PDB file of C-alpha atoms and ligand atoms in Angstrom:
ATOM      1  CA  UNK A1094     -16.658 158.925  -8.725  1.00  0.00           C
ATOM      2  CA  UNK A1095     -15.107 162.401  -8.764  1.00  0.00           C
ATOM      3  CA  UNK A1096     -13.521 163.696 -11.942  1.00  0.00           C
ATOM      4  CA  UNK A1097     -11.738 166.831 -13.073  1.00  0.00           C
ATOM      5  CA  UNK A1098     -12.120 167.768 -16.727  1.00  0.00           C
ATOM      6  CA  UNK A1099      -9.129 169.802 -17.646  1.00  0.00           C
ATOM      7  CA  UNK A1100      -8.276 171.814 -20.751  1.00  0.00           C
ATOM      8  CA  UNK A1101      -7.848 175.233 -22.317  1.00  0.00           C
ATOM      9  CA  UNK A1102     -10.844 177.528 -22.936  1.00  0.00           C
ATOM     10  CA  UNK A1103     -12.882 176.027 -25.760  1.00  0.00           C
ATOM     11  CA  UNK A1104     -11.375 172.536 -25.405  1.00  0.00           C
ATOM     12  CA  UNK A1105     -14.816 170.985 -24.938  1.00  0.00           C
ATOM     13  CA  UNK A1106     -14.971 170.449 -21.167  1.00  0.00           C
ATOM     14  CA  UNK A1107     -18.557 171.656 -20.833  1.00  0.00           C
ATOM     15  CA  UNK A1108     -19.757 169.519 -23.744  1.00  0.00           C
ATOM     16  CA  UNK A1109     -18.170 166.379 -22.332  1.00  0.00           C
ATOM     17  CA  UNK A1110     -19.299 167.167 -18.783  1.00  0.00           C
ATOM     18  CA  UNK A1111     -22.915 167.309 -19.965  1.00  0.00           C
ATOM     19  CA  UNK A1112     -22.494 163.955 -21.678  1.00  0.00           C
ATOM     20  CA  UNK A1113     -21.227 162.432 -18.413  1.00  0.00           C
ATOM     21  CA  UNK A1114     -24.109 163.957 -16.458  1.00  0.00           C
ATOM     22  CA  UNK A1115     -26.584 162.266 -18.808  1.00  0.00           C
ATOM     23  CA  UNK A1116     -24.686 158.982 -19.048  1.00  0.00           C
ATOM     24  CA  UNK A1117     -23.568 158.466 -15.469  1.00  0.00           C
ATOM     25  CA  UNK A1118     -25.752 160.549 -13.188  1.00  0.00           C
ATOM     26  CA  UNK A1119     -22.866 162.651 -11.964  1.00  0.00           C
ATOM     27  CA  UNK A1120     -23.327 166.317 -11.085  1.00  0.00           C
ATOM     28  CA  UNK A1121     -21.452 168.922 -13.123  1.00  0.00           C
ATOM     29  CA  UNK A1122     -19.875 171.703 -11.112  1.00  0.00           C
ATOM     30  CA  UNK A1123     -18.778 174.414 -13.533  1.00  0.00           C
ATOM     31  CA  UNK A1124     -17.329 177.474 -11.835  1.00  0.00           C
ATOM     32  CA  UNK A1125     -17.799 179.455 -15.077  1.00  0.00           C
ATOM     33  CA  UNK A1126     -21.529 178.562 -15.135  1.00  0.00           C
ATOM     34  CA  UNK A1127     -21.863 179.423 -11.425  1.00  0.00           C
ATOM     35  CA  UNK A1128     -20.256 182.813 -11.988  1.00  0.00           C
ATOM     36  CA  UNK A1129     -22.467 183.523 -15.025  1.00  0.00           C
ATOM     37  CA  UNK A1130     -25.520 182.609 -12.932  1.00  0.00           C
ATOM     38  CA  UNK A1131     -24.379 185.077 -10.258  1.00  0.00           C
ATOM     39  CA  UNK A1132     -23.992 187.777 -12.927  1.00  0.00           C
ATOM     40  CA  UNK A1133     -27.479 187.050 -14.321  1.00  0.00           C
ATOM     41  CA  UNK A1134     -28.939 187.144 -10.805  1.00  0.00           C
ATOM     42  CA  UNK A1135     -27.241 190.484 -10.198  1.00  0.00           C
ATOM     43  CA  UNK A1136     -25.659 189.397  -6.903  1.00  0.00           C
ATOM     44  CA  UNK A1137     -22.750 191.287  -5.389  1.00  0.00           C
ATOM     45  CA  UNK A1138     -20.426 188.446  -6.366  1.00  0.00           C
ATOM     46  CA  UNK A1139     -21.735 188.616  -9.923  1.00  0.00           C
ATOM     47  CA  UNK A1140     -21.132 192.339 -10.105  1.00  0.00           C
ATOM     48  CA  UNK A1141     -17.560 191.900  -8.922  1.00  0.00           C
ATOM     49  CA  UNK A1142     -16.874 188.907 -11.180  1.00  0.00           C
ATOM     50  CA  UNK A1143     -18.183 190.391 -14.415  1.00  0.00           C
ATOM     51  CA  UNK A1144     -15.325 192.812 -15.131  1.00  0.00           C
ATOM     52  CA  UNK A1145     -12.723 190.223 -14.193  1.00  0.00           C
ATOM     53  CA  UNK A1146     -14.275 187.655 -16.535  1.00  0.00           C
ATOM     54  CA  UNK A1147     -14.686 190.158 -19.376  1.00  0.00           C
ATOM     55  CA  UNK A1148     -10.969 190.893 -19.122  1.00  0.00           C
ATOM     56  CA  UNK A1149     -10.148 187.180 -19.204  1.00  0.00           C
ATOM     57  CA  UNK A1150      -8.583 187.267 -15.736  1.00  0.00           C
ATOM     58  CA  UNK A1151      -9.221 184.823 -12.902  1.00  0.00           C
ATOM     59  CA  UNK A1152     -11.711 185.385 -10.107  1.00  0.00           C
ATOM     60  CA  UNK A1153     -10.006 185.091  -6.711  1.00  0.00           C
ATOM     61  CA  UNK A1154      -9.233 181.652  -5.311  1.00  0.00           C
ATOM     62  CA  UNK A1155     -11.171 182.364  -2.084  1.00  0.00           C
ATOM     63  CA  UNK A1156     -14.382 183.138  -3.933  1.00  0.00           C
ATOM     64  CA  UNK A1157     -14.043 180.107  -6.177  1.00  0.00           C
ATOM     65  CA  UNK A1158     -13.232 177.710  -3.331  1.00  0.00           C
ATOM     66  CA  UNK A1159     -16.168 179.065  -1.331  1.00  0.00           C
ATOM     67  CA  UNK A1160     -18.558 178.489  -4.248  1.00  0.00           C
ATOM     68  CA  UNK A1161     -17.380 174.916  -4.729  1.00  0.00           C
ATOM     69  CA  UNK A1162     -17.474 174.057  -1.016  1.00  0.00           C
ATOM     70  CA  UNK A1163     -21.048 175.295  -0.791  1.00  0.00           C
ATOM     71  CA  UNK A1164     -22.172 173.127  -3.716  1.00  0.00           C
ATOM     72  CA  UNK A1165     -20.258 170.018  -2.642  1.00  0.00           C
ATOM     73  CA  UNK A1166     -22.302 169.720   0.510  1.00  0.00           C
ATOM     74  CA  UNK A1167     -25.601 169.545  -1.336  1.00  0.00           C
ATOM     75  CA  UNK A1168     -27.048 166.004  -1.301  1.00  0.00           C
ATOM     76  CA  UNK A1169     -27.170 165.787  -5.110  1.00  0.00           C
ATOM     77  CA  UNK A1170     -23.363 165.646  -5.145  1.00  0.00           C
ATOM     78  CA  UNK A1171     -23.200 162.485  -3.054  1.00  0.00           C
ATOM     79  CA  UNK A1172     -22.810 160.258  -6.154  1.00  0.00           C
ATOM     80  CA  UNK A1173     -19.869 162.231  -7.374  1.00  0.00           C
ATOM     81  CA  UNK A1174     -18.999 165.358  -9.263  1.00  0.00           C
ATOM     82  CA  UNK A1175     -17.457 166.416 -12.528  1.00  0.00           C
ATOM     83  CA  UNK A1176     -15.383 169.519 -11.975  1.00  0.00           C
ATOM     84  CA  UNK A1177     -15.328 171.650 -15.122  1.00  0.00           C
ATOM     85  CA  UNK A1178     -13.184 174.793 -15.181  1.00  0.00           C
ATOM     86  CA  UNK A1179     -11.977 174.162 -11.650  1.00  0.00           C
ATOM     87  CA  UNK A1180      -9.302 173.986 -10.279  1.00  0.00           C
ATOM     88  CA  UNK A1181      -7.541 176.625 -12.375  1.00  0.00           C
ATOM     89  CA  UNK A1182      -4.620 177.446 -10.061  1.00  0.00           C
ATOM     90  CA  UNK A1183      -2.338 175.441  -7.786  1.00  0.00           C
ATOM     91  CA  UNK A1184      -3.940 177.157  -4.764  1.00  0.00           C
ATOM     92  CA  UNK A1185      -7.373 175.973  -5.949  1.00  0.00           C
ATOM     93  CA  UNK A1186      -6.026 172.446  -6.445  1.00  0.00           C
ATOM     94  CA  UNK A1187      -4.610 172.475  -2.910  1.00  0.00           C
ATOM     95  CA  UNK A1188      -7.940 173.781  -1.587  1.00  0.00           C
ATOM     96  CA  UNK A1189      -9.807 171.073  -3.468  1.00  0.00           C
ATOM     97  CA  UNK A1190      -7.489 168.411  -2.042  1.00  0.00           C
ATOM     98  CA  UNK A1191      -8.282 169.634   1.454  1.00  0.00           C
ATOM     99  CA  UNK A1192     -12.033 169.750   0.775  1.00  0.00           C
ATOM    100  CA  UNK A1193     -12.018 166.193  -0.532  1.00  0.00           C
ATOM    101  CA  UNK A1194      -9.905 164.945   2.372  1.00  0.00           C
ATOM    102  CA  UNK A1195     -12.262 166.605   4.880  1.00  0.00           C
ATOM    103  CA  UNK A1196     -15.175 164.678   3.382  1.00  0.00           C
ATOM    104  CA  UNK A1197     -13.262 161.438   2.877  1.00  0.00           C
ATOM    105  CA  UNK A1198     -13.825 161.656  -0.856  1.00  0.00           C
ATOM    106  CA  UNK A1199     -11.345 160.468  -3.460  1.00  0.00           C
ATOM    107  CA  UNK A1200     -10.336 162.169  -6.672  1.00  0.00           C
ATOM    108  CA  UNK A1201     -10.592 159.385  -9.230  1.00  0.00           C
ATOM    109  CA  UNK A1202      -9.534 160.883 -12.556  1.00  0.00           C
ATOM    110  CA  UNK A1203      -8.132 164.052 -14.042  1.00  0.00           C
ATOM    111  CA  UNK A1204      -8.734 164.106 -17.784  1.00  0.00           C
ATOM    112  CA  UNK A1205      -7.076 166.642 -20.032  1.00  0.00           C
ATOM    113  CA  UNK A1206      -8.852 167.390 -23.296  1.00  0.00           C
ATOM    114  CA  UNK A1207      -6.086 168.544 -25.585  1.00  0.00           C
ATOM    115  CA  UNK A1208      -6.796 170.838 -28.531  1.00  0.00           C
ATOM    116  CA  UNK A1209      -4.539 172.843 -30.905  1.00  0.00           C
ATOM    117  CA  UNK A1210      -4.483 176.516 -30.123  1.00  0.00           C
ATOM    118  CA  UNK A1211      -5.550 177.545 -33.654  1.00  0.00           C
ATOM    119  CA  UNK A1212      -8.631 175.356 -33.326  1.00  0.00           C
ATOM    120  CA  UNK A1213      -9.557 177.047 -30.029  1.00  0.00           C
ATOM    121  CA  UNK A1214      -9.876 180.427 -31.753  1.00  0.00           C
ATOM    122  CA  UNK A1215     -12.116 178.933 -34.424  1.00  0.00           C
ATOM    123  CA  UNK A1216     -14.282 177.203 -31.812  1.00  0.00           C
ATOM    124  CA  UNK A1217     -14.699 180.312 -29.684  1.00  0.00           C
ATOM    125  CA  UNK A1218     -15.682 182.277 -32.786  1.00  0.00           C
ATOM    126  CA  UNK A1219     -18.277 179.637 -33.636  1.00  0.00           C
ATOM    127  CA  UNK A1220     -19.599 179.651 -30.056  1.00  0.00           C
ATOM    128  CA  UNK A1221     -19.846 183.457 -30.113  1.00  0.00           C
ATOM    129  CA  UNK A1222     -21.859 183.287 -33.333  1.00  0.00           C
ATOM    130  CA  UNK A1223     -24.110 180.472 -32.081  1.00  0.00           C
ATOM    131  CA  UNK A1224     -24.889 182.043 -28.728  1.00  0.00           C
ATOM    132  CA  UNK A1225     -25.449 185.477 -30.255  1.00  0.00           C
ATOM    133  CA  UNK A1226     -22.835 187.084 -28.053  1.00  0.00           C
ATOM    134  CA  UNK A1227     -24.363 186.053 -24.710  1.00  0.00           C
ATOM    135  CA  UNK A1228     -20.856 185.305 -23.413  1.00  0.00           C
ATOM    136  CA  UNK A1229     -19.087 188.637 -23.398  1.00  0.00           C
ATOM    137  CA  UNK A1230     -15.713 186.895 -22.948  1.00  0.00           C
ATOM    138  CA  UNK A1231     -16.055 184.946 -26.217  1.00  0.00           C
ATOM    139  CA  UNK A1232     -14.051 187.145 -28.546  1.00  0.00           C
ATOM    140  CA  UNK A1233     -10.560 186.880 -30.013  1.00  0.00           C
ATOM    141  CA  UNK A1234      -9.068 189.526 -27.754  1.00  0.00           C
ATOM    142  CA  UNK A1235     -10.324 188.091 -24.461  1.00  0.00           C
ATOM    143  CA  UNK A1236      -9.533 184.563 -25.615  1.00  0.00           C
ATOM    144  CA  UNK A1237      -5.879 185.553 -26.106  1.00  0.00           C
ATOM    145  CA  UNK A1238      -5.815 186.730 -22.506  1.00  0.00           C
ATOM    146  CA  UNK A1239      -7.654 183.621 -21.267  1.00  0.00           C
ATOM    147  CA  UNK A1240      -5.104 181.415 -23.042  1.00  0.00           C
ATOM    148  CA  UNK A1241      -2.202 183.369 -21.539  1.00  0.00           C
ATOM    149  CA  UNK A1242      -3.789 182.970 -18.089  1.00  0.00           C
ATOM    150  CA  UNK A1243      -4.278 179.272 -18.810  1.00  0.00           C
ATOM    151  CA  UNK A1244      -0.602 178.774 -19.658  1.00  0.00           C
ATOM    152  CA  UNK A1245       0.577 180.807 -16.694  1.00  0.00           C
ATOM    153  CA  UNK A1246      -1.762 179.655 -13.918  1.00  0.00           C
ATOM    154  CA  UNK A1247      -3.521 176.492 -15.001  1.00  0.00           C
ATOM    155  CA  UNK A1248      -1.014 174.505 -17.074  1.00  0.00           C
ATOM    156  CA  UNK A1249       1.147 173.905 -13.940  1.00  0.00           C
ATOM    157  CA  UNK A1250      -1.671 171.631 -12.769  1.00  0.00           C
ATOM    158  CA  UNK A1251      -0.675 169.105 -15.457  1.00  0.00           C
ATOM    159  CA  UNK A1252       2.570 168.112 -13.675  1.00  0.00           C
ATOM    160  CA  UNK A1253       0.771 168.576 -10.316  1.00  0.00           C
ATOM    161  CA  UNK A1254      -1.725 165.821 -11.107  1.00  0.00           C
ATOM    162  CA  UNK A1255       0.770 163.770 -13.135  1.00  0.00           C
ATOM    163  CA  UNK A1256       2.855 163.529  -9.966  1.00  0.00           C
ATOM    164  CA  UNK A1257      -0.202 162.110  -8.211  1.00  0.00           C
ATOM    165  CA  UNK A1258      -0.616 159.559 -11.025  1.00  0.00           C
ATOM    166  CA  UNK A1259      -4.085 160.852 -11.903  1.00  0.00           C
ATOM    167  CA  UNK A1260      -3.560 162.635 -15.215  1.00  0.00           C
ATOM    168  CA  UNK A1261      -4.827 161.175 -18.498  1.00  0.00           C
ATOM    169  CA  UNK A1262      -4.979 162.971 -21.832  1.00  0.00           C
ATOM    170  CA  UNK A1263      -7.524 162.567 -24.623  1.00  0.00           C
ATOM    171  CA  UNK A1264      -7.245 163.998 -28.122  1.00  0.00           C
ATOM    172  CA  UNK A1265      -9.784 166.811 -28.205  1.00  0.00           C
ATOM    173  CA  UNK A1266      -9.394 167.309 -31.965  1.00  0.00           C
ATOM    174  CA  UNK A1267     -11.629 164.292 -32.600  1.00  0.00           C
ATOM    175  CA  UNK A1268     -15.416 164.465 -32.959  1.00  0.00           C
ATOM    176  CA  UNK A1269     -17.535 165.024 -29.826  1.00  0.00           C
ATOM    177  CA  UNK A1270     -18.543 161.335 -29.846  1.00  0.00           C
ATOM    178  CA  UNK A1271     -14.973 160.121 -30.275  1.00  0.00           C
ATOM    179  CA  UNK A1272     -13.749 162.316 -27.431  1.00  0.00           C
ATOM    180  CA  UNK A1273     -16.637 160.962 -25.337  1.00  0.00           C
ATOM    181  CA  UNK A1274     -15.640 157.387 -26.132  1.00  0.00           C
ATOM    182  CA  UNK A1275     -12.024 158.098 -25.210  1.00  0.00           C
ATOM    183  CA  UNK A1276     -13.212 159.480 -21.863  1.00  0.00           C
ATOM    184  CA  UNK A1277     -15.518 156.498 -21.333  1.00  0.00           C
ATOM    185  CA  UNK A1278     -12.666 154.079 -21.862  1.00  0.00           C
ATOM    186  CA  UNK A1279     -10.637 155.876 -19.172  1.00  0.00           C
ATOM    187  CA  UNK A1280     -13.516 155.918 -16.710  1.00  0.00           C
ATOM    188  CA  UNK A1281     -14.395 152.259 -17.381  1.00  0.00           C
TER     189      UNK A1281
HETATM  190  P1  LIG B 336     -13.694 178.684 -20.463  1.00  0.00           P
HETATM  191  O1  LIG B 336     -13.264 177.368 -19.928  1.00  0.00           O
HETATM  192  O2  LIG B 336     -14.411 178.567 -21.768  1.00  0.00           O
HETATM  193  O3  LIG B 336     -12.600 179.704 -20.474  1.00  0.00           O
HETATM  194  P2  LIG B 336     -15.348 179.225 -18.104  1.00  0.00           P
HETATM  195  O4  LIG B 336     -16.793 179.332 -18.321  1.00  0.00           O
HETATM  196  O5  LIG B 336     -14.835 178.024 -17.390  1.00  0.00           O
HETATM  197  O6  LIG B 336     -14.736 179.370 -19.549  1.00  0.00           O
HETATM  198  O7  LIG B 336     -14.803 180.517 -17.332  1.00  0.00           O
HETATM  199  C1  LIG B 336     -15.062 181.832 -17.768  1.00  0.00           C
HETATM  200  C2  LIG B 336     -14.363 182.833 -16.859  1.00  0.00           C
HETATM  201  O8  LIG B 336     -14.861 182.687 -15.504  1.00  0.00           O
HETATM  202  C3  LIG B 336     -12.847 182.676 -16.718  1.00  0.00           C
HETATM  203  O9  LIG B 336     -12.152 183.335 -17.757  1.00  0.00           O
HETATM  204  C4  LIG B 336     -12.611 183.320 -15.325  1.00  0.00           C
HETATM  205  O10 LIG B 336     -12.643 184.721 -15.388  1.00  0.00           O
HETATM  206  C5  LIG B 336     -13.822 182.875 -14.535  1.00  0.00           C
HETATM  207  N1  LIG B 336     -13.582 181.574 -13.842  1.00  0.00           N
HETATM  208  C6  LIG B 336     -14.231 180.396 -14.088  1.00  0.00           C
HETATM  209  N2  LIG B 336     -13.750 179.416 -13.291  1.00  0.00           N
HETATM  210  C7  LIG B 336     -12.769 179.974 -12.535  1.00  0.00           C
HETATM  211  C8  LIG B 336     -11.866 179.484 -11.547  1.00  0.00           C
HETATM  212  N3  LIG B 336     -11.877 178.190 -11.162  1.00  0.00           N
HETATM  213  N4  LIG B 336     -10.979 180.360 -10.991  1.00  0.00           N
HETATM  214  C9  LIG B 336     -10.953 181.644 -11.348  1.00  0.00           C
HETATM  215  N5  LIG B 336     -11.766 182.173 -12.275  1.00  0.00           N
HETATM  216  C10 LIG B 336     -12.658 181.358 -12.876  1.00  0.00           C
END
């Protein structure tokens, strides 16, 4: 089973992805986590990505698609993947479609976790406090930019996947467990 978890920054995609990894043995592919790992490892990609991420902009589609393609071919992904934070642009969604078709894999569900914008600011503030500032993009200023980028580049994926009949929305204002149950009932 291959799933996209979709939603604005702070909507809870990572939290729910981890729950699905534990509950269903799927592999989480988070492009944000991959980029942060590259930054921590001090690779050339990491060095290039850091400024872009700190500004709240998007890393280029080519880099992102390359990272995902590399991971998809690892044997651990054979049972299926949860895509978290990817695709974020129509070009990435097209690239993903091609990658899946090349491997004869289906995309089973796209689940949007929907959260009020005011709540996103509060959540990001809480995350910044809890993680002691380890994510340099978790501040009100960068979040504003990330939300603008989300509306401009990523929100068009809602009608994109609706047209394919794959889009389902869960209310992300509920508790973590309730959101998890709503996702479980979609996945069956
Ligand atoms: P969040 O969902 O909380 O905004 P992520 O960890 O998914 O955070 O992403 C953090 C940053 O990493 C983004 O603001 C962007 O700069 C970069 N990034 C992550 N995934 C992608 C992607 N698919 N395409 C382009 N940039 C990405």
